[in-house]
PDB file of C-alpha atoms in Angstrom:
ATOM      1  CA  UNK A   1       7.256  -2.718 -18.890  1.00 83.00           C
ATOM      2  CA  UNK A   2       6.160  -0.061 -16.417  1.00 96.00           C
ATOM      3  CA  UNK A   3       7.855   0.308 -13.000  1.00 97.00           C
ATOM      4  CA  UNK A   4       7.088  -2.228 -10.275  1.00 98.00           C
ATOM      5  CA  UNK A   5       6.988  -1.369  -6.573  1.00 98.00           C
ATOM      6  CA  UNK A   6       6.347  -3.316  -3.359  1.00 98.00           C
ATOM      7  CA  UNK A   7       3.650  -2.854  -0.728  1.00 98.00           C
ATOM      8  CA  UNK A   8       4.562  -4.613   2.524  1.00 98.00           C
ATOM      9  CA  UNK A   9       1.945  -5.143   5.248  1.00 94.00           C
ATOM     10  CA  UNK A  10       4.704  -6.482   7.538  1.00 97.00           C
ATOM     11  CA  UNK A  11       2.910  -9.766   8.264  1.00 97.00           C
ATOM     12  CA  UNK A  12       3.277 -11.420  11.656  1.00 98.00           C
ATOM     13  CA  UNK A  13       2.900 -15.112  10.934  1.00 98.00           C
ATOM     14  CA  UNK A  14       1.767 -17.859  13.266  1.00 98.00           C
ATOM     15  CA  UNK A  15       4.719 -18.974  15.397  1.00 97.00           C
ATOM     16  CA  UNK A  16       6.538 -15.674  14.899  1.00 97.00           C
ATOM     17  CA  UNK A  17       6.497 -12.160  16.371  1.00 98.00           C
ATOM     18  CA  UNK A  18       6.804  -8.492  15.424  1.00 98.00           C
ATOM     19  CA  UNK A  19      10.591  -8.471  15.759  1.00 98.00           C
ATOM     20  CA  UNK A  20      10.925 -11.182  13.147  1.00 98.00           C
ATOM     21  CA  UNK A  21       8.401  -9.402  10.937  1.00 98.00           C
ATOM     22  CA  UNK A  22      10.554  -6.259  11.020  1.00 98.00           C
ATOM     23  CA  UNK A  23      13.690  -8.243  10.164  1.00 98.00           C
ATOM     24  CA  UNK A  24      11.832  -9.827   7.255  1.00 98.00           C
ATOM     25  CA  UNK A  25      10.676  -6.405   6.062  1.00 98.00           C
ATOM     26  CA  UNK A  26      14.186  -5.003   5.919  1.00 98.00           C
ATOM     27  CA  UNK A  27      15.448  -8.139   4.176  1.00 98.00           C
ATOM     28  CA  UNK A  28      12.677  -7.908   1.572  1.00 98.00           C
ATOM     29  CA  UNK A  29      13.330  -4.204   1.031  1.00 98.00           C
ATOM     30  CA  UNK A  30      17.020  -4.879   0.443  1.00 98.00           C
ATOM     31  CA  UNK A  31      16.099  -7.622  -2.012  1.00 98.00           C
ATOM     32  CA  UNK A  32      13.636  -5.328  -3.775  1.00 98.00           C
ATOM     33  CA  UNK A  33      16.349  -2.698  -4.119  1.00 98.00           C
ATOM     34  CA  UNK A  34      18.711  -5.205  -5.722  1.00 98.00           C
ATOM     35  CA  UNK A  35      15.970  -6.423  -8.065  1.00 98.00           C
ATOM     36  CA  UNK A  36      15.129  -2.948  -9.335  1.00 97.00           C
ATOM     37  CA  UNK A  37      11.783  -2.258  -7.668  1.00 98.00           C
ATOM     38  CA  UNK A  38      11.120   1.489  -7.593  1.00 98.00           C
ATOM     39  CA  UNK A  39       9.402   1.942  -4.209  1.00 98.00           C
ATOM     40  CA  UNK A  40       8.885   0.105  -0.961  1.00 98.00           C
ATOM     41  CA  UNK A  41       5.729   1.235   0.790  1.00 98.00           C
ATOM     42  CA  UNK A  42       4.333   0.416   4.219  1.00 98.00           C
ATOM     43  CA  UNK A  43       0.708   0.853   5.258  1.00 95.00           C
ATOM     44  CA  UNK A  44      -0.756   2.128   8.524  1.00 96.00           C
ATOM     45  CA  UNK A  45      -2.973  -0.419  10.278  1.00 92.00           C
ATOM     46  CA  UNK A  46      -4.030  -0.602  13.918  1.00 92.00           C
ATOM     47  CA  UNK A  47      -5.284  -3.352  16.226  1.00 91.00           C
ATOM     48  CA  UNK A  48      -4.580  -6.080  13.674  1.00 92.00           C
ATOM     49  CA  UNK A  49      -2.571  -8.930  15.242  1.00 95.00           C
ATOM     50  CA  UNK A  50      -1.143 -10.067  11.910  1.00 96.00           C
ATOM     51  CA  UNK A  51       0.067  -6.652  10.666  1.00 96.00           C
ATOM     52  CA  UNK A  52       3.012  -4.917  12.360  1.00 97.00           C
ATOM     53  CA  UNK A  53       3.079  -1.563  10.511  1.00 96.00           C
ATOM     54  CA  UNK A  54       1.130   0.588  12.995  1.00 95.00           C
ATOM     55  CA  UNK A  55       4.031   2.979  13.655  1.00 96.00           C
ATOM     56  CA  UNK A  56       4.465   3.536   9.942  1.00 97.00           C
ATOM     57  CA  UNK A  57       6.864   6.482   9.959  1.00 98.00           C
ATOM     58  CA  UNK A  58       9.162   4.718  12.434  1.00 98.00           C
ATOM     59  CA  UNK A  59       9.283   1.651  10.217  1.00 98.00           C
ATOM     60  CA  UNK A  60       9.910   3.753   7.106  1.00 98.00           C
ATOM     61  CA  UNK A  61      12.946   5.209   8.837  1.00 98.00           C
ATOM     62  CA  UNK A  62      14.203   1.727   9.679  1.00 98.00           C
ATOM     63  CA  UNK A  63      13.835   0.523   6.083  1.00 98.00           C
ATOM     64  CA  UNK A  64      15.307   3.679   4.576  1.00 98.00           C
ATOM     65  CA  UNK A  65      18.331   3.430   6.890  1.00 98.00           C
ATOM     66  CA  UNK A  66      18.933  -0.153   5.778  1.00 98.00           C
ATOM     67  CA  UNK A  67      18.733   0.603   2.049  1.00 98.00           C
ATOM     68  CA  UNK A  68      20.369   3.179  -0.174  1.00 98.00           C
ATOM     69  CA  UNK A  69      18.534   3.761  -3.467  1.00 98.00           C
ATOM     70  CA  UNK A  70      14.955   2.427  -3.381  1.00 98.00           C
ATOM     71  CA  UNK A  71      12.271   4.966  -2.514  1.00 98.00           C
ATOM     72  CA  UNK A  72      10.598   4.237   0.824  1.00 98.00           C
ATOM     73  CA  UNK A  73       7.231   5.563   1.834  1.00 98.00           C
ATOM     74  CA  UNK A  74       3.765   5.294   3.266  1.00 98.00           C
ATOM     75  CA  UNK A  75       1.020   3.574   1.379  1.00 96.00           C
ATOM     76  CA  UNK A  76      -0.333   5.117   3.362  1.00 93.00           C
ATOM     77  CA  UNK A  77      -0.616   7.326   6.389  1.00 96.00           C
ATOM     78  CA  UNK A  78      -4.279   7.498   7.444  1.00 93.00           C
ATOM     79  CA  UNK A  79      -4.481  11.259   7.794  1.00 93.00           C
ATOM     80  CA  UNK A  80      -7.641  11.407   9.951  1.00 89.00           C
ATOM     81  CA  UNK A  81      -5.629   9.681  12.697  1.00 90.00           C
ATOM     82  CA  UNK A  82      -3.016  12.453  12.798  1.00 92.00           C
ATOM     83  CA  UNK A  83      -2.567  16.191  12.987  1.00 92.00           C
ATOM     84  CA  UNK A  84      -1.254  17.421   9.598  1.00 96.00           C
ATOM     85  CA  UNK A  85       1.560  19.301  11.336  1.00 97.00           C
ATOM     86  CA  UNK A  86       2.813  16.136  13.015  1.00 96.00           C
ATOM     87  CA  UNK A  87       2.780  14.249   9.707  1.00 98.00           C
ATOM     88  CA  UNK A  88       4.718  17.070   8.035  1.00 98.00           C
ATOM     89  CA  UNK A  89       7.292  17.054  10.835  1.00 98.00           C
ATOM     90  CA  UNK A  90       7.682  13.276  10.723  1.00 98.00           C
ATOM     91  CA  UNK A  91       8.108  13.115   6.959  1.00 98.00           C
ATOM     92  CA  UNK A  92      10.186  16.263   6.889  1.00 98.00           C
ATOM     93  CA  UNK A  93      12.493  14.468   9.315  1.00 98.00           C
ATOM     94  CA  UNK A  94      12.566  11.326   7.170  1.00 98.00           C
ATOM     95  CA  UNK A  95      13.248  13.344   4.006  1.00 98.00           C
ATOM     96  CA  UNK A  96      16.047  15.227   5.767  1.00 98.00           C
ATOM     97  CA  UNK A  97      17.644  11.958   6.801  1.00 98.00           C
ATOM     98  CA  UNK A  98      17.116  10.305   3.395  1.00 98.00           C
ATOM     99  CA  UNK A  99      16.957  13.065   0.758  1.00 97.00           C
ATOM    100  CA  UNK A 100      15.111  12.253  -2.453  1.00 97.00           C
ATOM    101  CA  UNK A 101      13.888   8.842  -1.256  1.00 98.00           C
ATOM    102  CA  UNK A 102      10.769   9.406   0.885  1.00 98.00           C
ATOM    103  CA  UNK A 103       7.152   9.193  -0.362  1.00 98.00           C
ATOM    104  CA  UNK A 104       4.032  10.158   1.570  1.00 98.00           C
ATOM    105  CA  UNK A 105       0.779   8.490   0.571  1.00 98.00           C
ATOM    106  CA  UNK A 106      -2.366   9.691   2.342  1.00 97.00           C
ATOM    107  CA  UNK A 107      -5.613   7.874   2.995  1.00 95.00           C
ATOM    108  CA  UNK A 108      -8.835   9.052   4.609  1.00 89.00           C
ATOM    109  CA  UNK A 109      -9.904   5.812   6.319  1.00 80.00           C
ATOM    110  CA  UNK A 110      -8.864   5.056   9.914  1.00 66.00           C
ATOM    111  CA  UNK A 111      -7.133   1.823   8.963  1.00 61.00           C
ATOM    112  CA  UNK A 112      -8.826  -0.032  11.781  1.00 69.00           C
ATOM    113  CA  UNK A 113     -12.110  -0.811  13.533  1.00 74.00           C
ATOM    114  CA  UNK A 114     -14.379   1.745  15.206  1.00 75.00           C
ATOM    115  CA  UNK A 115     -13.319   1.136  18.837  1.00 78.00           C
ATOM    116  CA  UNK A 116      -9.668   1.562  17.848  1.00 78.00           C
ATOM    117  CA  UNK A 117     -10.529   4.637  15.816  1.00 75.00           C
ATOM    118  CA  UNK A 118     -11.995   6.130  18.984  1.00 77.00           C
ATOM    119  CA  UNK A 119      -8.817   5.220  20.849  1.00 80.00           C
ATOM    120  CA  UNK A 120      -6.813   7.120  18.234  1.00 78.00           C
ATOM    121  CA  UNK A 121      -8.776  10.212  19.309  1.00 68.00           C
ATOM    122  CA  UNK A 122      -8.908  12.196  16.057  1.00 60.00           C
ATOM    123  CA  UNK A 123     -10.848  10.141  13.525  1.00 54.00           C
ATOM    124  CA  UNK A 124     -14.462  10.948  14.374  1.00 54.00           C
ATOM    125  CA  UNK A 125     -13.718  14.655  14.512  1.00 58.00           C
ATOM    126  CA  UNK A 126     -11.656  14.962  11.363  1.00 59.00           C
ATOM    127  CA  UNK A 127     -12.505  12.340   8.698  1.00 62.00           C
ATOM    128  CA  UNK A 128     -14.902  14.724   6.964  1.00 78.00           C
ATOM    129  CA  UNK A 129     -12.185  17.369   6.952  1.00 87.00           C
ATOM    130  CA  UNK A 130      -9.812  15.223   4.877  1.00 92.00           C
ATOM    131  CA  UNK A 131      -9.542  17.675   1.916  1.00 95.00           C
ATOM    132  CA  UNK A 132      -8.783  20.551   4.282  1.00 95.00           C
ATOM    133  CA  UNK A 133      -6.262  18.427   6.171  1.00 94.00           C
ATOM    134  CA  UNK A 134      -4.512  17.526   2.905  1.00 97.00           C
ATOM    135  CA  UNK A 135      -4.266  21.202   1.953  1.00 97.00           C
ATOM    136  CA  UNK A 136      -2.961  22.082   5.407  1.00 97.00           C
ATOM    137  CA  UNK A 137      -0.343  19.336   5.172  1.00 98.00           C
ATOM    138  CA  UNK A 138       0.764  20.406   1.700  1.00 98.00           C
ATOM    139  CA  UNK A 139       1.140  23.948   3.011  1.00 97.00           C
ATOM    140  CA  UNK A 140       3.569  22.842   5.691  1.00 97.00           C
ATOM    141  CA  UNK A 141       5.924  21.526   2.992  1.00 98.00           C
ATOM    142  CA  UNK A 142       6.002  24.918   1.252  1.00 97.00           C
ATOM    143  CA  UNK A 143       8.865  27.290   2.114  1.00 96.00           C
ATOM    144  CA  UNK A 144       8.068  29.135   5.331  1.00 93.00           C
ATOM    145  CA  UNK A 145       6.985  32.756   4.896  1.00 92.00           C
ATOM    146  CA  UNK A 146       7.977  35.721   7.081  1.00 93.00           C
ATOM    147  CA  UNK A 147       5.606  35.989   9.997  1.00 92.00           C
ATOM    148  CA  UNK A 148       4.148  32.526   9.459  1.00 92.00           C
ATOM    149  CA  UNK A 149       2.834  31.555  12.897  1.00 95.00           C
ATOM    150  CA  UNK A 150       3.206  27.770  12.554  1.00 96.00           C
ATOM    151  CA  UNK A 151       5.783  25.964  10.482  1.00 96.00           C
ATOM    152  CA  UNK A 152       6.994  22.370  10.202  1.00 96.00           C
ATOM    153  CA  UNK A 153      10.549  22.040  11.499  1.00 96.00           C
ATOM    154  CA  UNK A 154      11.817  20.076   9.678  1.00 97.00           C
ATOM    155  CA  UNK A 155       9.413  19.988   6.771  1.00 96.00           C
ATOM    156  CA  UNK A 156       9.072  23.520   5.426  1.00 97.00           C
ATOM    157  CA  UNK A 157      10.725  23.781   2.011  1.00 97.00           C
ATOM    158  CA  UNK A 158      11.556  20.062   1.874  1.00 97.00           C
ATOM    159  CA  UNK A 159      10.492  18.101  -1.190  1.00 95.00           C
ATOM    160  CA  UNK A 160       8.280  15.195  -0.154  1.00 97.00           C
ATOM    161  CA  UNK A 161       6.145  13.703  -2.951  1.00 98.00           C
ATOM    162  CA  UNK A 162       2.564  13.438  -1.692  1.00 98.00           C
ATOM    163  CA  UNK A 163       0.159  10.844  -3.114  1.00 98.00           C
ATOM    164  CA  UNK A 164      -3.532  10.361  -2.485  1.00 98.00           C
ATOM    165  CA  UNK A 165      -4.687   6.791  -1.943  1.00 97.00           C
ATOM    166  CA  UNK A 166      -8.189   5.472  -2.278  1.00 94.00           C
ATOM    167  CA  UNK A 167     -10.631   2.727  -3.140  1.00 93.00           C
ATOM    168  CA  UNK A 168     -13.474   4.981  -4.264  1.00 92.00           C
ATOM    169  CA  UNK A 169     -14.110   8.044  -6.398  1.00 95.00           C
ATOM    170  CA  UNK A 170     -13.555  10.499  -3.545  1.00 95.00           C
ATOM    171  CA  UNK A 171      -9.759  10.478  -3.475  1.00 95.00           C
ATOM    172  CA  UNK A 172      -9.558  10.109  -7.275  1.00 97.00           C
ATOM    173  CA  UNK A 173     -11.506  13.350  -7.635  1.00 97.00           C
ATOM    174  CA  UNK A 174      -9.466  15.143  -4.973  1.00 97.00           C
ATOM    175  CA  UNK A 175      -6.141  13.969  -6.431  1.00 98.00           C
ATOM    176  CA  UNK A 176      -7.222  15.278  -9.826  1.00 98.00           C
ATOM    177  CA  UNK A 177      -8.269  18.638  -8.375  1.00 98.00           C
ATOM    178  CA  UNK A 178      -5.004  19.069  -6.463  1.00 98.00           C
ATOM    179  CA  UNK A 179      -2.736  17.758  -9.234  1.00 98.00           C
ATOM    180  CA  UNK A 180      -1.326  14.892  -7.159  1.00 98.00           C
ATOM    181  CA  UNK A 181      -0.374  11.328  -8.082  1.00 98.00           C
ATOM    182  CA  UNK A 182      -3.048   8.758  -7.270  1.00 98.00           C
ATOM    183  CA  UNK A 183      -2.776   5.168  -6.029  1.00 98.00           C
ATOM    184  CA  UNK A 184      -5.855   2.950  -6.135  1.00 98.00           C
ATOM    185  CA  UNK A 185      -6.273   0.089  -3.661  1.00 96.00           C
ATOM    186  CA  UNK A 186      -7.254  -2.440  -6.306  1.00 97.00           C
ATOM    187  CA  UNK A 187      -5.369  -5.179  -4.456  1.00 97.00           C
ATOM    188  CA  UNK A 188      -8.240  -5.476  -1.951  1.00 94.00           C
ATOM    189  CA  UNK A 189     -11.103  -3.233  -3.166  1.00 93.00           C
ATOM    190  CA  UNK A 190     -11.182  -3.232  -6.980  1.00 96.00           C
ATOM    191  CA  UNK A 191     -14.858  -2.498  -7.629  1.00 95.00           C
ATOM    192  CA  UNK A 192     -14.497   1.202  -8.525  1.00 95.00           C
ATOM    193  CA  UNK A 193     -11.057   0.928 -10.137  1.00 97.00           C
ATOM    194  CA  UNK A 194     -11.964   1.658 -13.762  1.00 97.00           C
ATOM    195  CA  UNK A 195     -14.337   4.489 -12.912  1.00 98.00           C
ATOM    196  CA  UNK A 196     -11.855   6.062 -10.494  1.00 98.00           C
ATOM    197  CA  UNK A 197      -9.015   5.914 -13.030  1.00 98.00           C
ATOM    198  CA  UNK A 198     -11.168   7.486 -15.747  1.00 98.00           C
ATOM    199  CA  UNK A 199     -12.358  10.242 -13.408  1.00 98.00           C
ATOM    200  CA  UNK A 200      -8.817  11.008 -12.227  1.00 98.00           C
ATOM    201  CA  UNK A 201      -7.376  11.195 -15.726  1.00 98.00           C
ATOM    202  CA  UNK A 202     -10.291  13.152 -17.159  1.00 98.00           C
ATOM    203  CA  UNK A 203     -10.344  15.803 -14.427  1.00 98.00           C
ATOM    204  CA  UNK A 204      -6.634  16.141 -13.686  1.00 98.00           C
ATOM    205  CA  UNK A 205      -5.430  19.712 -13.194  1.00 98.00           C
ATOM    206  CA  UNK A 206      -1.652  20.221 -13.557  1.00 98.00           C
ATOM    207  CA  UNK A 207       0.096  21.557 -10.460  1.00 98.00           C
ATOM    208  CA  UNK A 208       3.546  22.585  -9.330  1.00 96.00           C
ATOM    209  CA  UNK A 209       3.925  19.040  -7.966  1.00 97.00           C
ATOM    210  CA  UNK A 210       2.760  17.132 -11.069  1.00 98.00           C
ATOM    211  CA  UNK A 211       2.194  18.189 -14.672  1.00 98.00           C
ATOM    212  CA  UNK A 212       0.230  15.178 -15.913  1.00 98.00           C
ATOM    213  CA  UNK A 213      -1.772  12.413 -14.229  1.00 98.00           C
ATOM    214  CA  UNK A 214       0.150   9.539 -12.717  1.00 98.00           C
ATOM    215  CA  UNK A 215      -1.812   6.526 -11.505  1.00 98.00           C
ATOM    216  CA  UNK A 216      -0.540   3.483  -9.649  1.00 98.00           C
ATOM    217  CA  UNK A 217      -2.602   0.325  -9.159  1.00 98.00           C
ATOM    218  CA  UNK A 218      -2.227  -2.303  -6.454  1.00 98.00           C
ATOM    219  CA  UNK A 219      -2.147  -5.943  -7.494  1.00 98.00           C
ATOM    220  CA  UNK A 220      -1.665  -9.222  -5.650  1.00 98.00           C
ATOM    221  CA  UNK A 221       1.112 -11.255  -7.247  1.00 98.00           C
ATOM    222  CA  UNK A 222       1.878 -14.683  -5.820  1.00 98.00           C
ATOM    223  CA  UNK A 223       4.499 -16.453  -7.896  1.00 98.00           C
ATOM    224  CA  UNK A 224       6.108 -19.852  -7.401  1.00 98.00           C
ATOM    225  CA  UNK A 225       7.805 -22.542  -9.436  1.00 98.00           C
ATOM    226  CA  UNK A 226       4.441 -24.056 -10.404  1.00 98.00           C
ATOM    227  CA  UNK A 227       0.862 -22.866 -10.717  1.00 98.00           C
ATOM    228  CA  UNK A 228      -0.234 -25.397  -8.114  1.00 98.00           C
ATOM    229  CA  UNK A 229       2.302 -24.226  -5.541  1.00 98.00           C
ATOM    230  CA  UNK A 230       1.398 -20.568  -6.137  1.00 98.00           C
ATOM    231  CA  UNK A 231      -2.298 -21.332  -5.637  1.00 98.00           C
ATOM    232  CA  UNK A 232      -1.432 -23.089  -2.389  1.00 98.00           C
ATOM    233  CA  UNK A 233       0.614 -20.119  -1.177  1.00 98.00           C
ATOM    234  CA  UNK A 234      -2.284 -17.809  -2.030  1.00 98.00           C
ATOM    235  CA  UNK A 235      -4.523 -19.626   0.461  1.00 98.00           C
ATOM    236  CA  UNK A 236      -2.731 -17.737   3.241  1.00 98.00           C
ATOM    237  CA  UNK A 237      -4.185 -14.458   2.013  1.00 97.00           C
ATOM    238  CA  UNK A 238      -7.565 -16.008   1.305  1.00 98.00           C
ATOM    239  CA  UNK A 239      -7.769 -17.356   4.852  1.00 98.00           C
ATOM    240  CA  UNK A 240      -6.751 -13.981   6.275  1.00 97.00           C
ATOM    241  CA  UNK A 241      -9.594 -12.246   4.432  1.00 95.00           C
ATOM    242  CA  UNK A 242     -12.100 -14.819   5.634  1.00 97.00           C
ATOM    243  CA  UNK A 243     -10.884 -14.593   9.225  1.00 96.00           C
ATOM    244  CA  UNK A 244     -11.190 -10.809   9.147  1.00 92.00           C
ATOM    245  CA  UNK A 245     -14.742 -10.981   7.797  1.00 91.00           C
ATOM    246  CA  UNK A 246     -15.609 -13.534  10.478  1.00 94.00           C
ATOM    247  CA  UNK A 247     -14.486 -11.026  13.094  1.00 91.00           C
ATOM    248  CA  UNK A 248     -11.523 -13.176  14.050  1.00 91.00           C
ATOM    249  CA  UNK A 249      -8.391 -11.380  12.834  1.00 90.00           C
ATOM    250  CA  UNK A 250      -5.264 -13.118  13.966  1.00 94.00           C
ATOM    251  CA  UNK A 251      -1.718 -13.961  13.005  1.00 97.00           C
ATOM    252  CA  UNK A 252      -1.078 -14.781   9.362  1.00 98.00           C
ATOM    253  CA  UNK A 253      -1.876 -18.487   8.847  1.00 98.00           C
ATOM    254  CA  UNK A 254       0.132 -21.072   6.914  1.00 98.00           C
ATOM    255  CA  UNK A 255      -1.185 -22.200   3.524  1.00 98.00           C
ATOM    256  CA  UNK A 256      -3.582 -25.117   3.286  1.00 98.00           C
ATOM    257  CA  UNK A 257      -4.152 -27.732   0.614  1.00 97.00           C
ATOM    258  CA  UNK A 258      -7.942 -27.356   0.298  1.00 96.00           C
ATOM    259  CA  UNK A 259      -9.316 -23.829   0.522  1.00 97.00           C
ATOM    260  CA  UNK A 260     -12.729 -25.090  -0.587  1.00 97.00           C
ATOM    261  CA  UNK A 261     -13.105 -26.858   2.738  1.00 97.00           C
ATOM    262  CA  UNK A 262     -12.278 -23.653   4.621  1.00 97.00           C
ATOM    263  CA  UNK A 263     -14.752 -21.140   3.215  1.00 97.00           C
ATOM    264  CA  UNK A 264     -18.481 -21.112   2.695  1.00 97.00           C
ATOM    265  CA  UNK A 265     -19.900 -20.300  -0.772  1.00 97.00           C
ATOM    266  CA  UNK A 266     -20.768 -16.692   0.249  1.00 97.00           C
ATOM    267  CA  UNK A 267     -17.293 -16.244   1.735  1.00 97.00           C
ATOM    268  CA  UNK A 268     -15.744 -17.569  -1.447  1.00 97.00           C
ATOM    269  CA  UNK A 269     -17.658 -15.014  -3.526  1.00 97.00           C
ATOM    270  CA  UNK A 270     -16.622 -12.222  -1.163  1.00 96.00           C
ATOM    271  CA  UNK A 271     -12.932 -13.150  -1.236  1.00 97.00           C
ATOM    272  CA  UNK A 272     -12.829 -13.653  -4.985  1.00 97.00           C
ATOM    273  CA  UNK A 273     -14.421 -10.247  -5.493  1.00 97.00           C
ATOM    274  CA  UNK A 274     -12.070  -8.492  -3.061  1.00 96.00           C
ATOM    275  CA  UNK A 275      -8.992 -10.211  -4.514  1.00 97.00           C
ATOM    276  CA  UNK A 276     -10.062 -10.031  -8.151  1.00 97.00           C
ATOM    277  CA  UNK A 277      -6.868  -8.149  -9.014  1.00 98.00           C
ATOM    278  CA  UNK A 278      -4.563 -11.093  -8.383  1.00 98.00           C
ATOM    279  CA  UNK A 279      -2.083 -12.947 -10.542  1.00 98.00           C
ATOM    280  CA  UNK A 280      -1.184 -16.358  -9.131  1.00 98.00           C
ATOM    281  CA  UNK A 281       1.068 -18.903 -10.808  1.00 98.00           C
ATOM    282  CA  UNK A 282       4.484 -19.702 -12.185  1.00 98.00           C
ATOM    283  CA  UNK A 283       6.625 -17.268 -14.179  1.00 97.00           C
ATOM    284  CA  UNK A 284       4.750 -17.875 -17.426  1.00 97.00           C
ATOM    285  CA  UNK A 285       1.346 -17.438 -15.827  1.00 98.00           C
ATOM    286  CA  UNK A 286       2.425 -14.352 -13.904  1.00 98.00           C
ATOM    287  CA  UNK A 287       3.957 -12.716 -16.967  1.00 97.00           C
ATOM    288  CA  UNK A 288       0.773 -13.226 -18.975  1.00 97.00           C
ATOM    289  CA  UNK A 289      -1.459 -12.092 -16.111  1.00 98.00           C
ATOM    290  CA  UNK A 290       0.468  -8.899 -15.412  1.00 97.00           C
ATOM    291  CA  UNK A 291       0.679  -8.066 -19.116  1.00 96.00           C
ATOM    292  CA  UNK A 292      -3.081  -8.475 -19.479  1.00 97.00           C
ATOM    293  CA  UNK A 293      -3.756  -6.333 -16.415  1.00 97.00           C
ATOM    294  CA  UNK A 294      -1.466  -3.558 -17.651  1.00 97.00           C
ATOM    295  CA  UNK A 295      -2.915  -3.680 -21.176  1.00 96.00           C
ATOM    296  CA  UNK A 296      -6.450  -3.358 -19.852  1.00 97.00           C
ATOM    297  CA  UNK A 297      -6.003  -0.631 -17.239  1.00 97.00           C
ATOM    298  CA  UNK A 298      -2.892   1.239 -18.442  1.00 97.00           C
ATOM    299  CA  UNK A 299      -1.460   2.194 -15.038  1.00 98.00           C
ATOM    300  CA  UNK A 300       1.719   4.241 -14.904  1.00 98.00           C
ATOM    301  CA  UNK A 301       3.094   1.956 -12.188  1.00 98.00           C
ATOM    302  CA  UNK A 302       2.188  -1.279 -10.404  1.00 98.00           C
ATOM    303  CA  UNK A 303       2.357  -1.780  -6.642  1.00 98.00           C
ATOM    304  CA  UNK A 304       2.798  -5.499  -5.983  1.00 98.00           C
ATOM    305  CA  UNK A 305       1.840  -7.121  -2.708  1.00 98.00           C
ATOM    306  CA  UNK A 306       2.130 -10.742  -1.600  1.00 97.00           C
ATOM    307  CA  UNK A 307       0.892 -11.989   1.762  1.00 95.00           C
ATOM    308  CA  UNK A 308       2.851 -15.246   1.826  1.00 98.00           C
ATOM    309  CA  UNK A 309       3.463 -17.234   5.007  1.00 98.00           C
ATOM    310  CA  UNK A 310       7.067 -18.328   4.544  1.00 98.00           C
ATOM    311  CA  UNK A 311       9.552 -15.501   4.120  1.00 98.00           C
ATOM    312  CA  UNK A 312      11.709 -17.494   1.689  1.00 98.00           C
ATOM    313  CA  UNK A 313       8.670 -18.162  -0.512  1.00 98.00           C
ATOM    314  CA  UNK A 314       7.738 -14.480  -0.353  1.00 98.00           C
ATOM    315  CA  UNK A 315      11.227 -13.484  -1.457  1.00 98.00           C
ATOM    316  CA  UNK A 316      11.057 -15.993  -4.293  1.00 98.00           C
ATOM    317  CA  UNK A 317       7.711 -14.604  -5.435  1.00 98.00           C
ATOM    318  CA  UNK A 318       9.113 -11.092  -5.780  1.00 98.00           C
ATOM    319  CA  UNK A 319      12.193 -12.482  -7.528  1.00 98.00           C
ATOM    320  CA  UNK A 320       9.989 -14.178 -10.138  1.00 98.00           C
ATOM    321  CA  UNK A 321       7.925 -11.010 -10.596  1.00 98.00           C
ATOM    322  CA  UNK A 322      11.090  -8.977 -11.145  1.00 97.00           C
ATOM    323  CA  UNK A 323      12.280 -11.349 -13.875  1.00 94.00           C
ATOM    324  CA  UNK A 324       8.857 -11.036 -15.520  1.00 87.00           C
ATOM    325  CA  UNK A 325       9.262  -7.275 -15.688  1.00 83.00           C
ATOM    326  CA  UNK A 326      12.722  -7.548 -17.256  1.00 78.00           C
ATOM    327  CA  UNK A 327      11.760 -10.280 -19.730  1.00 68.00           C
TER     328      UNK A 327
END
């Protein structure tokens, strides 16, 4: 079986707070390390009450300091929100503190709504410049040259694997052109997955960073001791999607017994389309579902995510998924 990794949105659940979310994140990362997951990634989001990973680089440092072998990284940093030099300095610092363990995934969306994007200052001026910003950032990780006017300190000459993230063909094409690994956000936007994978693999140009294409796919995996319990746990994520589309983002809600009573038929279609890449069930169901997904799409790695209300149930879900991989 291919490598499994974890994407953590650092959920703030109803009745809890950000401090508890951070403690849960470190606990889950330590569990993932023991279970053999390859990476633990955190994603930049802003102005979302139920997601605590806004200061992504800070949180990566916290998780990396509390673990010892698992790779820790950004899935991703939304580059239009930041100056490339500042990103290089931040991740050069992280890689200096935790050599050989830091990943930097880059996205070109703001990771938030338009008013918050304006508050972040950079997005409306720089989103269209994403390819140039990526090249500038990559340059800061190269060894500094004599007379170079601006260098990343730390950052220059430090090995930080850079990934491009996306849910469309744009980043797939750019990752292929630049010879970078590519991660597709199929866990919430799967529509262009097959086309993006084919384009990336077909057009890949080897680089000093990567000799052959390497594609990772996101997938929702909610595992429990029974199919019925897993489906119930999954209603937390379904409700969260509906609430976001209704313009009412909030804390992560507890699961409910009857999701059909919660959503309208159009909302149901929307959620089922967005979360089409999901495997929900007991160990047998999850093993079969993951195997089918891998056989169909042939990713080089899977990035598992599970937005589950109770931390103990979330831990158990990743434990079941790990046993599936080893079976």
